[in-house]
Coordinates of C-alpha atoms and ligand atoms in Angstrom, one line a residue:
M6 CA 130.2 -6.1 164.2
L7 CA 130.7 -4.7 167.7
V8 CA 133.1 -1.8 168.3
D9 CA 134.0 -2.2 172.0
G10 CA 136.3 -0.7 174.6
I11 CA 135.5 2.9 173.5
G12 CA 137.0 5.4 176.0
E13 CA 134.8 8.3 174.8
L14 CA 131.9 8.0 172.3
V15 CA 130.6 11.2 170.7
T16 CA 127.2 10.2 169.2
N17 CA 125.6 13.6 168.5
D18 CA 122.4 11.8 169.7
P19 CA 120.3 14.6 171.4
G20 CA 118.8 11.8 173.6
L21 CA 122.2 10.8 175.1
Q22 CA 125.0 12.7 176.9
P23 CA 127.2 14.7 174.6
S24 CA 129.9 12.1 175.2
V25 CA 129.5 8.6 176.7
R26 CA 132.4 7.0 178.6
D27 CA 133.2 3.2 178.4
A28 CA 130.9 2.8 175.4
A29 CA 130.3 0.4 172.5
V30 CA 128.7 0.6 169.1
A31 CA 126.9 -2.3 167.3
I32 CA 126.8 -2.3 163.5
D33 CA 124.5 -4.4 161.4
G34 CA 125.5 -4.3 157.7
D35 CA 126.0 -0.7 156.7
R36 CA 123.9 0.7 159.6
I37 CA 124.3 1.5 163.3
A38 CA 122.2 -1.0 165.2
W39 CA 122.9 0.3 168.7
A40 CA 125.2 2.8 170.6
G41 CA 125.6 3.4 174.3
P42 CA 127.4 2.4 177.6
R43 CA 129.1 -1.0 177.3
T44 CA 127.3 -2.2 180.4
W45 CA 124.1 -2.0 178.3
I46 CA 125.2 -3.9 175.2
P47 CA 122.1 -5.7 174.0
D48 CA 122.0 -9.5 173.8
G49 CA 122.5 -11.1 170.4
V50 CA 125.0 -8.7 168.9
A51 CA 126.7 -11.0 166.4
G52 CA 129.9 -10.8 164.2
P53 CA 133.4 -9.7 164.9
R54 CA 134.3 -7.6 167.8
I55 CA 136.9 -4.7 167.5
D56 CA 138.4 -3.6 170.8
V57 CA 139.6 0.0 170.5
E58 CA 141.3 -0.1 173.9
G59 CA 140.0 3.2 175.4
R60 CA 140.3 5.3 172.3
A61 CA 137.7 8.0 171.3
V62 CA 135.1 7.2 168.6
L63 CA 133.1 9.8 166.8
A64 CA 131.0 10.0 163.6
G65 CA 132.8 10.3 160.3
F66 CA 133.3 13.9 159.2
V67 CA 130.7 15.4 156.8
D68 CA 132.6 17.9 154.6
A69 CA 129.7 19.9 153.1
H70 CA 131.8 22.3 150.9
T71 CA 134.5 21.2 148.4
H72 CA 135.6 22.1 144.9
L73 CA 137.4 18.8 144.3
V74 CA 137.2 18.6 140.5
F75 CA 139.9 20.7 138.9
A76 CA 143.3 20.4 137.1
G77 CA 146.6 22.1 137.9
D78 CA 147.5 23.9 141.0
R79 CA 148.0 27.6 142.0
A80 CA 151.1 27.3 144.2
A81 CA 152.6 30.3 142.4
E82 CA 149.5 32.4 143.2
F83 CA 149.7 31.3 146.8
D84 CA 153.4 32.2 147.0
A85 CA 152.7 35.6 145.5
R86 CA 149.9 36.1 148.0
M87 CA 152.2 35.3 150.9
R88 CA 154.6 37.9 149.4
G89 CA 151.8 40.5 149.8
E90 CA 149.5 40.3 146.8
P91 CA 145.7 40.3 147.6
Y92 CA 143.3 37.5 146.8
A93 CA 140.7 38.3 144.2
A94 CA 138.0 36.1 142.7
G95 CA 139.7 36.3 139.3
G96 CA 142.3 33.6 140.1
I97 CA 139.5 31.1 139.5
R98 CA 139.9 31.6 135.8
T99 CA 143.5 30.2 135.9
T100 CA 142.0 26.9 137.1
V101 CA 139.2 27.1 134.6
A102 CA 141.7 27.1 131.7
A103 CA 143.6 24.1 133.1
T104 CA 140.4 22.2 133.9
R105 CA 139.0 22.7 130.4
A106 CA 142.2 21.4 128.9
A107 CA 142.2 18.2 131.0
S108 CA 140.5 15.0 130.0
D109 CA 137.7 13.3 132.0
A110 CA 140.2 10.6 133.0
E111 CA 142.7 13.1 134.3
L112 CA 140.1 15.0 136.3
T113 CA 138.8 11.7 137.8
V114 CA 142.3 10.5 138.8
S115 CA 143.0 13.8 140.6
A116 CA 139.6 14.0 142.3
R117 CA 139.9 10.4 143.4
R118 CA 143.3 11.1 144.9
L119 CA 141.9 14.0 146.9
R120 CA 138.9 12.0 148.0
A121 CA 141.2 9.2 149.3
E122 CA 143.2 11.8 151.1
A123 CA 140.1 13.1 152.8
L124 CA 139.0 9.6 153.8
R125 CA 142.3 9.1 155.5
S126 CA 141.6 12.1 157.7
G127 CA 138.1 10.9 158.5
T128 CA 135.8 12.4 155.9
T129 CA 133.1 9.8 155.2
T130 CA 130.6 12.1 153.4
M131 CA 131.7 14.8 151.0
E132 CA 129.9 17.4 148.9
V133 CA 131.6 18.2 145.6
K134 CA 130.9 21.2 143.4
S135 CA 131.5 21.9 139.7
G136 CA 132.6 25.4 138.9
Y137 CA 135.8 25.2 137.0
G138 CA 134.2 24.3 133.6
L139 CA 131.9 27.3 133.2
S140 CA 130.6 26.2 129.7
V141 CA 127.7 24.1 128.6
D142 CA 130.1 21.3 127.6
D143 CA 132.4 21.4 130.6
E144 CA 130.2 21.8 133.6
P145 CA 128.3 18.5 133.0
R146 CA 131.7 16.8 132.6
L147 CA 132.8 18.0 136.0
L148 CA 129.5 17.1 137.6
R149 CA 129.9 13.5 136.3
V150 CA 133.3 13.3 138.0
A151 CA 131.8 14.9 141.1
G152 CA 129.1 12.2 141.2
E153 CA 131.7 9.5 140.9
V154 CA 133.8 10.7 143.8
G155 CA 131.4 12.6 146.0
D156 CA 128.2 11.9 148.0
E157 CA 126.5 15.2 147.2
V158 CA 126.8 17.0 143.9
T159 CA 126.5 20.8 143.5
F160 CA 126.2 22.8 140.2
L161 CA 128.3 25.9 140.5
G162 CA 128.1 27.3 136.9
A163 CA 127.9 30.7 138.6
H164 CA 131.4 30.6 140.2
V165 CA 132.8 33.5 138.2
V166 CA 132.1 35.0 134.7
P167 CA 134.5 33.2 132.4
E168 CA 136.9 35.2 130.2
E169 CA 135.0 34.8 127.0
H170 CA 131.8 36.4 128.6
A171 CA 133.7 39.1 130.5
D172 CA 132.0 41.9 128.5
D173 CA 128.5 40.4 128.9
P174 CA 127.8 39.1 132.4
D175 CA 124.1 39.1 131.9
G176 CA 124.5 37.0 128.8
Y177 CA 126.5 34.5 130.9
V178 CA 123.8 34.4 133.5
D179 CA 121.3 33.6 130.7
L180 CA 123.5 30.7 129.7
V181 CA 123.8 29.4 133.3
C182 CA 120.1 29.7 133.8
G183 CA 119.2 28.2 130.4
P184 CA 121.2 25.5 128.5
M185 CA 123.8 25.0 131.2
L186 CA 121.2 24.4 133.9
D187 CA 119.2 22.1 131.6
A188 CA 122.3 20.0 131.1
C189 CA 123.4 20.1 134.7
A190 CA 120.3 19.8 136.8
P191 CA 119.9 16.0 136.2
L192 CA 123.4 15.5 137.5
S193 CA 123.1 17.6 140.6
R194 CA 121.1 17.9 143.9
W195 CA 122.2 21.5 144.6
C196 CA 122.7 24.8 142.9
D197 CA 125.3 27.3 144.3
V198 CA 126.4 30.8 143.4
F199 CA 129.4 32.9 144.3
C200 CA 127.7 36.1 145.4
E201 CA 130.6 38.6 145.7
R202 CA 132.1 41.6 144.1
G203 CA 134.1 40.3 141.2
A204 CA 131.8 37.3 140.8
F205 CA 128.0 37.7 140.8
D206 CA 126.0 40.7 142.2
E207 CA 122.8 40.3 144.1
G208 CA 120.4 40.5 141.1
R209 CA 122.4 38.0 139.1
S210 CA 122.8 35.7 142.1
R211 CA 119.1 35.8 142.7
R212 CA 118.4 34.9 139.1
V213 CA 120.7 31.9 139.3
L214 CA 119.2 30.7 142.6
S215 CA 115.6 31.1 141.3
A216 CA 116.4 29.2 138.1
G217 CA 118.1 26.4 140.2
R218 CA 115.1 26.2 142.5
D219 CA 112.7 26.1 139.5
A220 CA 114.8 23.2 138.2
G221 CA 114.2 21.3 141.4
L222 CA 117.6 21.9 143.0
G223 CA 118.3 22.8 146.6
L224 CA 120.2 26.0 147.2
R225 CA 123.6 27.0 148.7
V226 CA 125.4 30.4 148.5
H227 CA 129.0 31.4 148.7
A228 CA 128.3 34.6 150.7
N229 CA 130.2 37.4 152.4
Q230 CA 133.7 35.9 151.9
L231 CA 135.7 39.0 150.9
E232 CA 133.5 41.8 152.3
R233 CA 130.1 42.6 153.7
G234 CA 127.4 42.2 151.0
P235 CA 124.0 40.9 150.2
G236 CA 124.9 37.1 150.0
A237 CA 123.8 36.0 153.5
R238 CA 120.5 37.9 153.3
L239 CA 119.9 36.5 149.9
A240 CA 120.5 33.0 151.2
A241 CA 117.9 33.6 153.9
E242 CA 115.4 35.1 151.5
M243 CA 115.7 32.2 149.1
G244 CA 115.5 29.6 151.8
A245 CA 118.9 28.1 151.0
A246 CA 120.1 25.1 152.9
S247 CA 123.4 26.7 153.6
A248 CA 125.3 30.0 153.3
D249 CA 129.0 29.4 153.2
H250 CA 132.2 31.5 154.2
L251 CA 130.3 34.3 156.1
T252 CA 133.6 36.0 157.0
H253 CA 132.1 39.5 157.0
L254 CA 128.6 39.6 158.6
T255 CA 126.5 42.2 160.3
D256 CA 124.2 41.3 163.2
E257 CA 121.2 41.6 160.8
D258 CA 122.8 39.0 158.5
R259 CA 123.3 36.6 161.5
E260 CA 119.7 37.1 162.6
A261 CA 118.4 36.6 159.0
L262 CA 120.4 33.3 158.7
A263 CA 119.3 32.0 162.1
G264 CA 115.7 33.1 161.5
A265 CA 115.4 31.4 158.1
G266 CA 117.1 28.1 159.3
V267 CA 120.0 28.6 156.9
V268 CA 123.0 26.6 158.1
A269 CA 126.1 28.8 158.5
T270 CA 129.0 26.8 156.9
L271 CA 132.3 28.2 158.0
L272 CA 135.5 27.5 156.1
P273 CA 138.4 28.7 158.2
A274 CA 141.1 27.0 156.1
A275 CA 140.2 29.6 153.4
E276 CA 141.0 32.3 155.9
L277 CA 144.2 30.6 156.9
S278 CA 145.4 30.4 153.3
T279 CA 144.4 34.0 152.4
R280 CA 145.6 35.5 155.7
S281 CA 142.1 36.9 156.3
A282 CA 140.1 37.7 159.4
W283 CA 138.4 34.7 161.0
P284 CA 134.6 34.3 160.8
D285 CA 132.9 35.0 164.1
A286 CA 131.5 31.5 164.9
R287 CA 130.6 32.6 168.5
A288 CA 128.4 35.5 167.3
L289 CA 126.5 33.1 165.0
L290 CA 126.1 30.4 167.7
D291 CA 125.0 33.1 170.2
R292 CA 122.2 34.1 167.8
G293 CA 121.0 30.6 167.5
A294 CA 122.4 29.8 164.1
T295 CA 123.3 26.2 163.2
V296 CA 127.0 26.2 162.3
A297 CA 128.8 23.7 160.1
L298 CA 132.5 23.4 159.4
A299 CA 133.9 22.4 156.0
T300 CA 137.2 22.5 154.2
D301 CA 136.4 24.4 151.0
C302 CA 139.1 22.2 149.4
N303 CA 140.1 24.1 146.2
P304 CA 143.4 25.0 144.5
G305 CA 143.0 28.7 145.0
T306 CA 142.1 29.6 148.6
S307 CA 142.1 26.3 150.6
F308 CA 144.1 23.4 149.3
T309 CA 143.4 21.0 152.1
T310 CA 141.1 18.1 152.7
S311 CA 141.7 18.0 156.4
M312 CA 138.6 18.3 158.7
P313 CA 140.9 17.9 161.8
L314 CA 142.7 21.0 160.7
V315 CA 139.4 22.9 160.3
I316 CA 138.3 21.8 163.8
A317 CA 141.6 23.0 165.3
L318 CA 141.3 26.4 163.6
A319 CA 137.6 26.7 164.7
V320 CA 138.5 26.1 168.3
S321 CA 141.8 28.0 168.6
M322 CA 140.9 31.0 166.3
M323 CA 137.1 31.2 166.1
R324 CA 136.0 30.8 169.8
M325 CA 134.2 27.5 169.3
T326 CA 134.5 24.9 172.1
P327 CA 136.0 21.5 171.1
E328 CA 132.5 19.9 171.6
E329 CA 130.9 22.5 169.3
A330 CA 133.5 22.1 166.6
V331 CA 133.3 18.4 166.5
W332 CA 129.5 18.6 166.3
S333 CA 129.7 21.2 163.4
A334 CA 132.2 19.0 161.5
T335 CA 129.8 16.0 161.7
A336 CA 126.1 16.7 162.5
G337 CA 126.5 20.3 161.4
G338 CA 127.7 19.2 157.9
A339 CA 124.9 16.8 157.7
A340 CA 122.4 19.6 158.5
A341 CA 124.0 21.8 155.8
L342 CA 123.3 19.0 153.3
R343 CA 119.8 18.3 154.8
R344 CA 120.9 14.7 155.6
D345 CA 119.8 12.8 158.7
D346 CA 121.4 9.5 157.9
V347 CA 125.0 10.7 158.4
G348 CA 126.9 12.7 161.0
R349 CA 125.4 10.9 164.1
I350 CA 126.0 7.5 165.7
V351 CA 122.4 6.6 166.3
P352 CA 120.4 3.5 165.4
G353 CA 119.5 3.5 161.7
A354 CA 122.2 6.0 160.6
R355 CA 124.9 4.9 158.1
A356 CA 127.7 3.2 160.1
D357 CA 130.4 5.9 159.5
L358 CA 132.8 6.0 162.5
I359 CA 136.3 7.3 163.2
V360 CA 138.5 5.8 165.8
L361 CA 141.1 8.4 167.1
D362 CA 144.5 7.5 168.4
A363 CA 143.6 9.6 171.4
P364 CA 141.4 9.2 174.5
S365 CA 139.0 12.1 173.7
S366 CA 137.8 14.1 170.8
V367 CA 139.2 17.2 172.5
H368 CA 142.6 16.0 171.1
L369 CA 141.5 17.0 167.6
A370 CA 141.9 20.6 168.6
Y371 CA 144.4 20.1 171.4
R372 CA 147.0 18.4 169.1
P373 CA 146.8 20.4 165.8
G374 CA 148.5 18.9 162.8
V375 CA 148.9 15.5 164.3
P376 CA 147.3 12.6 162.2
L377 CA 145.1 11.3 165.0
V378 CA 142.5 9.5 162.8
G379 CA 143.4 5.9 163.1
T380 CA 140.6 3.6 161.8
V381 CA 137.8 4.9 159.6
I382 CA 134.7 2.7 159.1
R383 CA 132.4 3.8 156.3
A384 CA 129.0 2.2 155.7
G385 CA 130.0 -0.6 158.0
E386 CA 133.3 -1.4 156.3
V387 CA 136.8 -0.7 157.5
A388 CA 137.9 1.9 154.9
V389 CA 141.2 3.0 156.6
G390 CA 143.3 1.3 159.3
Ligands
NIG34 O1 135.2 29.0 148.0 N1 134.9 31.7 146.8 C1 134.8 31.1 145.7 N2 135.4 30.0 145.4 C2 136.5 29.4 146.1 C3 137.8 29.9 145.6 C4 138.0 29.2 144.3 C5 139.3 29.5 143.7 O2 140.0 30.5 144.1 O3 139.7 28.8 142.8 C6 136.3 29.5 147.5 O4 137.1 30.0 148.3
FE35 FE1 134.0 27.5 147.9

C-alpha cells in the first residue's frame, strides 16, 4: 500500500527533517517499508494507493498511561469537585466497589468501548493498568481484560489501600508483594505504584517496586501528583521506565529523572479535571528529560481518551511547542513503554498512521476540541475512516 499526496509527514525519524513536505509512505503488510519525499518513492511499491490530498500524516498516538478497566462513573464526585470539594486519593475506593461488583463481561464491554473511542481519536498503542480490583481474586480479572483490550499491561495492585485493609497498610503491602503479585506477574509486563500521601509512602512504594522487579516486571510510578514528595526520586533510584504525573517537582527531582533516563510522562487532562496547576514540561525538557504525554483515562481524575486534547493542553498550558507535544504523544509514549516498534514512521516499524483533516500537525493544538483525526491505519489496516 502507498499513502501518497501527504502535505506534511511527521516521521519522528532522527535521520530525517522533523517534518517532510510532499511526502509518501509505503506499507508492506503490517510494517512501514519506506517513508520520505514523494519524488524519491522507490520502484516496485505494489498494492493500492491512497491519495490523502495534501493532508498531514503522523504516527498513531501511543497512550502510555490509562486505567481503562473499571465499572461505574464518578460524575457526582466531579460535580462536587467543580463546586469546590478537593480531590483526594480516597475516591478510588468508590470505583473499586463498583468494579468488584461487575462481571468480567461487563468490564470487557466497557473497556472495549473506551478502547474504540481512543482509536477514533488516533490512539494505536495503549497501556492499560489494573488497580480497581485490589484483591487477589479481582486484580488478575482486571489484568485479563487489560490484556484483551490493551497493548501493554500494568499491575497496579498498589493503587490505594482498600477499605478492608485500612487499619493495616503494611499487611496490604504484604498481600500485594506476595500472593497478588504471584497471580498478576504472569499477566503483566509492568508494575506501578501510586506513591502519594493517602496512597503509599516511600517505604511501602519501594517494597512494591522491588517485589515487582524481582518478579521480572518493568517499573512505573505515579509520582508527585498532589504535592512534592519522594515518588520521582524513587522512580530514578529504582530505574523505572517512567514516572507519571510529576505535577509538583523540585529541580533535584527533574535532574534525578533526566540523569536516570526515566521518561517523564505528563498527564495534563488530570490537571484539567481537578483544576490543578500544570506540570512544568518546559523545565523538564530544559534539563534534558524525555517527556511523554498520555491521557490517564480513569473515572476519577481524567475521564478522557483523547490524545489530541492532551496535545492541545500541553502546548497551550504547559509551554511545549506543537512539534514537541506531537513527538511526546507518539515517540515519547513509545519511550515510556520501552518500545521501538511504534511511535515512529520508519522502515520496520509497525504501520500505525493517522491522517489529519488538516494540512499540518500544528492544527492538533491550534484547533482544540475539533475532531481532526480522519483516517487511522493500525498495523497496515485501515481501522478508522
Ligand atoms: O492517575 N493517581 C492515581 N490514580 C488515578 C486516579 C484514579 C481515580 O481517582 O480513580 C490517576 O489520576
Ligand atoms: Fe494514573
